[in-house]
């Protein structure tokens, strides 16, 4: 069994079909990836350099606080409107027996 | 003269390659903190009103700019009306359940069922009349413009009821 397998393996020849522009395509892909990596690296280096300046870091934190406060106020406006409608419904329930009945 | 081996400020202690991450995390943390702090403090008043049992009346006071005297008068009117409202509620419930029982018992219209439906309608009519009378009494306590606005708002809710207020209350509390 082993001899037979060995013979078959010995007679097995792989003839890969490599496209004519295979090498060029590989190099193209490497170049594209390197360009992408170097762009990201450039952005990271730039951001790190920027954050070295304490004034920029403080500005980034202050901006974040401002955005947080703005979003928080907008969200609280929405929540207050919702609760205001809930209070109106509560009042209507207290004077309308039909509405009052729904709460049972 | 200071020793150069001893770092003198926080920024000197943080390695430059980590500084971007530290600043980003601090900015994110402070942004989230201000978001929740603003939301908490800006919604606290109305949130407390919704949790209070007299939240509905408190809503009326603010929505229709009631003075203390007006509010006191309306509070008295409400206190006098509440037992009548509960009584009407029981009568509506009783009349509706009578109709439901008769509908379940009969497979066609009977004089008894017709009488029960008429009774339920009469109860409804009586309740609406009393509710509207209360609305008029309350609006009379307010400033003319607020009174008119209250009247329009409540009459539309009571006379042409849309989806029940309870739907809104449940949706908001769930």
Coordinates of C-alpha atoms in Angstrom, one line a residue:
Chain A
X1 CA 0.0 0.0 0.0
X2 CA 2.8 2.4 0.9
X3 CA 4.8 1.4 -2.3
X4 CA 1.8 2.1 -4.4
X5 CA 1.2 5.5 -2.7
X6 CA 4.9 6.3 -3.1
X7 CA 4.8 5.5 -6.8
X8 CA 1.7 7.6 -7.3
X9 CA 3.2 10.5 -5.5
X10 CA 6.4 10.2 -7.5
X11 CA 4.5 10.3 -10.7
X12 CA 2.4 13.2 -9.6
X13 CA 3.6 16.4 -11.3
X14 CA 2.1 19.8 -10.7
X15 CA 2.2 22.2 -13.6
X16 CA 1.0 25.5 -12.2
X17 CA -0.4 28.0 -14.7
X18 CA 1.1 31.3 -13.7
X19 CA -0.3 34.4 -15.5
X20 CA 2.2 36.4 -17.5
X21 CA 1.8 39.5 -15.4
X22 CA 1.8 37.6 -12.0
X23 CA 5.0 39.3 -10.7
X24 CA 3.9 42.8 -11.8
X25 CA 0.5 42.3 -10.0
X26 CA 2.2 41.2 -6.8
X27 CA 4.4 44.2 -6.8
X28 CA 1.4 46.5 -7.6
X29 CA -0.4 45.1 -4.6
X30 CA 2.6 45.6 -2.4
X31 CA 2.9 49.2 -3.5
X32 CA -0.8 49.9 -2.9
X33 CA -0.5 48.5 0.7
X34 CA 2.7 50.4 1.4
X35 CA 1.1 53.6 0.2
X36 CA -1.9 53.0 2.5
X37 CA 0.3 52.1 5.5
X38 CA 2.5 55.1 5.0
X39 CA -0.5 57.4 4.7
X40 CA -1.9 56.0 8.0
X41 CA 1.5 56.3 9.6
X42 CA 1.8 59.9 8.4
X43 CA -1.6 60.7 10.0
X44 CA -0.7 59.0 13.3
X45 CA 2.7 60.8 13.4
X46 CA 0.9 64.1 12.7
X47 CA -1.7 63.5 15.4
X48 CA 0.9 62.5 18.0
X49 CA 2.9 65.6 17.1
X50 CA -0.2 67.8 17.4
X51 CA -1.1 66.4 20.8
X52 CA 2.4 67.1 22.1
X53 CA 1.3 70.8 22.2
X54 CA -0.6 71.1 25.5
X55 CA -2.8 73.9 24.0
X56 CA -4.1 71.5 21.3
X57 CA -4.8 68.8 23.8
X58 CA -6.7 71.2 26.1
X59 CA -8.7 72.4 23.0
X60 CA -9.6 68.9 22.1
X61 CA -10.8 68.1 25.6
X62 CA -12.7 71.4 25.8
X63 CA -14.3 70.8 22.4
X64 CA -15.4 67.3 23.5
X65 CA -16.9 68.9 26.7
X66 CA -18.8 71.4 24.5
X67 CA -20.1 68.7 22.2
X68 CA -21.1 66.6 25.2
X69 CA -23.0 69.5 26.8
X70 CA -24.7 70.4 23.5
X71 CA -25.9 66.8 22.9
X72 CA -26.9 66.5 26.6
X73 CA -29.1 69.6 26.4
X74 CA -30.6 68.5 23.1
X75 CA -31.4 65.1 24.6
X76 CA -32.8 66.6 27.7
X77 CA -35.1 68.8 25.6
X78 CA -36.5 65.7 23.9
X79 CA -36.9 63.9 27.3
X80 CA -38.6 66.9 28.8
X81 CA -41.1 67.1 25.9
X82 CA -41.9 63.4 26.4
X83 CA -42.4 63.8 30.1
X84 CA -44.5 66.9 29.6
X85 CA -46.9 64.9 27.4
X86 CA -47.0 62.2 30.1
X87 CA -47.9 64.8 32.7
X88 CA -50.7 66.2 30.5
X89 CA -52.0 62.6 30.0
X90 CA -51.9 62.2 33.8
X91 CA -54.0 65.3 34.3
X92 CA -56.5 64.2 31.7
X93 CA -56.8 60.9 33.4
X94 CA -57.6 62.6 36.7
X95 CA -60.6 64.5 35.2
X96 CA -61.9 62.1 32.6
X97 CA -63.6 59.0 33.9
X98 CA -63.2 57.2 30.5
X99 CA -59.4 57.9 30.6
X100 CA -59.4 56.9 34.3
X101 CA -61.0 53.6 33.4
X102 CA -58.2 52.8 31.0
X103 CA -55.8 52.7 33.9
X104 CA -57.5 49.8 35.6
Chain B
X1 CA 18.3 74.1 39.7
X2 CA 16.1 71.1 39.0
X3 CA 17.3 67.6 38.4
X4 CA 16.7 66.7 34.7
X5 CA 16.2 63.1 35.6
X6 CA 13.2 63.9 37.7
X7 CA 10.1 64.7 35.5
X8 CA 8.6 68.0 36.4
X9 CA 5.2 67.9 34.8
X10 CA 2.5 65.4 33.9
X11 CA 3.1 65.8 30.1
X12 CA 6.7 65.0 30.6
X13 CA 5.8 61.8 32.5
X14 CA 3.6 60.5 29.7
X15 CA 5.5 58.8 26.8
X16 CA 4.9 60.8 23.6
X17 CA 3.5 57.8 21.7
X18 CA 0.8 57.3 24.4
X19 CA 0.0 61.0 24.6
X20 CA -2.5 60.8 21.7
X21 CA -4.4 57.9 23.3
X22 CA -4.4 59.6 26.7
X23 CA -5.8 62.8 25.2
X24 CA -8.5 60.9 23.2
X25 CA -9.6 58.9 26.3
X26 CA -9.7 62.0 28.4
X27 CA -11.7 63.9 25.7
X28 CA -14.2 61.0 25.4
X29 CA -14.5 60.7 29.2
X30 CA -15.1 64.4 29.7
X31 CA -17.5 64.5 26.7
X32 CA -19.6 61.6 28.2
X33 CA -19.5 63.1 31.6
X34 CA -20.8 66.5 30.4
X35 CA -23.5 64.8 28.3
X36 CA -24.9 62.8 31.3
X37 CA -24.4 65.7 33.7
X38 CA -26.3 68.1 31.4
X39 CA -29.0 65.6 30.8
X40 CA -29.4 64.8 34.5
X41 CA -29.7 68.4 35.7
X42 CA -31.8 69.7 32.8
X43 CA -34.4 66.9 33.1
X44 CA -34.4 66.7 36.9
X45 CA -37.4 69.1 37.5
X46 CA -39.8 67.5 35.0
X47 CA -38.7 64.0 36.0
X48 CA -39.5 64.7 39.6
X49 CA -42.9 66.1 38.6
X50 CA -43.7 62.8 36.7
X51 CA -42.8 60.8 39.9
X52 CA -45.0 63.0 42.1
X53 CA -48.6 61.9 42.7
X54 CA -49.7 65.5 42.1
X55 CA -47.7 65.7 38.9
X56 CA -50.8 66.3 36.8
X57 CA -51.9 69.3 38.8
X58 CA -48.3 70.7 38.9
X59 CA -48.3 70.4 35.0
X60 CA -51.6 72.4 35.0
X61 CA -50.0 75.1 37.2
X62 CA -47.0 75.6 34.9
X63 CA -48.7 75.0 31.5
X64 CA -51.4 77.6 32.2
X65 CA -49.3 80.0 34.3
X66 CA -51.5 79.8 37.4
X67 CA -51.0 82.1 40.3
X68 CA -51.0 80.6 43.8
X69 CA -54.6 81.7 44.4
X70 CA -55.8 80.2 41.1
X71 CA -53.9 77.0 41.8
X72 CA -55.4 76.7 45.3
X73 CA -58.9 77.2 43.9
X74 CA -58.4 74.6 41.2
X75 CA -56.9 72.2 43.7
X76 CA -60.1 72.6 45.8
X77 CA -62.3 72.1 42.7
X78 CA -60.2 69.0 41.8
X79 CA -60.6 67.6 45.4
X80 CA -64.4 68.1 45.2
X81 CA -64.6 66.6 41.8
X82 CA -62.4 63.5 42.4
X83 CA -65.1 61.4 44.3
X84 CA -67.6 62.2 41.6
X85 CA -65.1 61.2 38.9
X86 CA -64.5 57.9 40.7
X87 CA -68.2 57.3 41.1
X88 CA -68.7 57.9 37.3
X89 CA -65.8 55.6 36.6
X90 CA -67.6 52.8 38.6
X91 CA -70.9 53.4 36.8
X92 CA -69.3 53.3 33.4
X93 CA -67.5 50.1 34.3
X94 CA -70.7 48.6 35.6
X95 CA -72.8 49.6 32.6
X96 CA -70.1 48.3 30.1
X97 CA -69.7 45.0 31.9
X98 CA -73.5 44.6 31.8
X99 CA -73.5 45.1 28.1
X100 CA -70.6 42.6 27.7
X101 CA -72.4 39.9 29.7
X102 CA -75.5 40.3 27.6
X103 CA -73.6 40.3 24.4
X104 CA -71.9 37.0 25.5
X105 CA -75.3 35.5 26.5
X106 CA -77.3 36.4 23.4
X107 CA -76.8 35.5 19.8
X108 CA -79.1 38.3 18.6
X109 CA -80.4 41.7 19.6
X110 CA -82.8 41.5 22.5
X111 CA -84.8 44.3 24.3
X112 CA -82.7 43.7 27.4
X113 CA -79.4 44.2 25.5
X114 CA -80.8 47.3 23.8
X115 CA -81.8 48.7 27.2
X116 CA -78.3 47.9 28.5
X117 CA -76.7 49.7 25.6
X118 CA -79.0 52.7 26.1
X119 CA -78.2 52.7 29.8
X120 CA -74.4 52.6 29.0
X121 CA -74.8 55.5 26.6
X122 CA -76.8 57.5 29.1
X123 CA -74.1 56.9 31.7
X124 CA -71.4 58.1 29.2
X125 CA -73.5 61.1 28.3
X126 CA -73.9 62.0 32.0
X127 CA -70.2 61.5 32.7
X128 CA -69.2 63.7 29.7
X129 CA -71.6 66.4 30.8
X130 CA -70.1 66.4 34.4
X131 CA -66.5 66.3 33.1
X132 CA -67.2 69.2 30.8
X133 CA -68.9 71.2 33.6
X134 CA -65.7 70.6 35.7
X135 CA -63.6 71.8 32.8
X136 CA -65.6 75.0 32.5
X137 CA -65.3 75.6 36.3
X138 CA -61.5 75.1 36.1
X139 CA -61.1 77.4 33.0
X140 CA -63.1 80.1 34.8
X141 CA -60.4 80.3 37.4
X142 CA -57.7 81.0 34.9
X143 CA -56.7 84.1 33.0
X144 CA -59.0 84.5 29.9
X145 CA -56.4 83.5 27.3
X146 CA -55.1 80.6 29.3
X147 CA -58.7 79.6 30.2
X148 CA -59.6 79.5 26.5
X149 CA -56.6 77.5 25.6
X150 CA -57.3 75.0 28.5
X151 CA -60.9 74.7 27.4
X152 CA -60.0 74.0 23.8
X153 CA -57.3 71.5 24.8
X154 CA -59.4 69.6 27.3
X155 CA -62.7 69.7 25.3
X156 CA -60.8 68.1 22.4
X157 CA -59.4 65.4 24.6
X158 CA -62.7 64.6 26.4
X159 CA -65.3 65.1 23.6
X160 CA -63.2 63.7 20.8
X161 CA -61.0 61.2 22.5
X162 CA -58.2 59.9 20.4
X163 CA -55.9 57.1 21.6
X164 CA -56.3 56.8 25.4
X165 CA -54.0 58.9 27.6
X166 CA -53.2 55.7 29.4
X167 CA -51.6 54.4 26.2
X168 CA -49.2 57.4 26.4
X169 CA -48.7 56.9 30.2
X170 CA -47.9 53.2 29.8
X171 CA -45.7 53.8 26.8
X172 CA -43.7 56.3 28.7
X173 CA -43.4 54.3 31.9
X174 CA -42.6 51.0 30.2

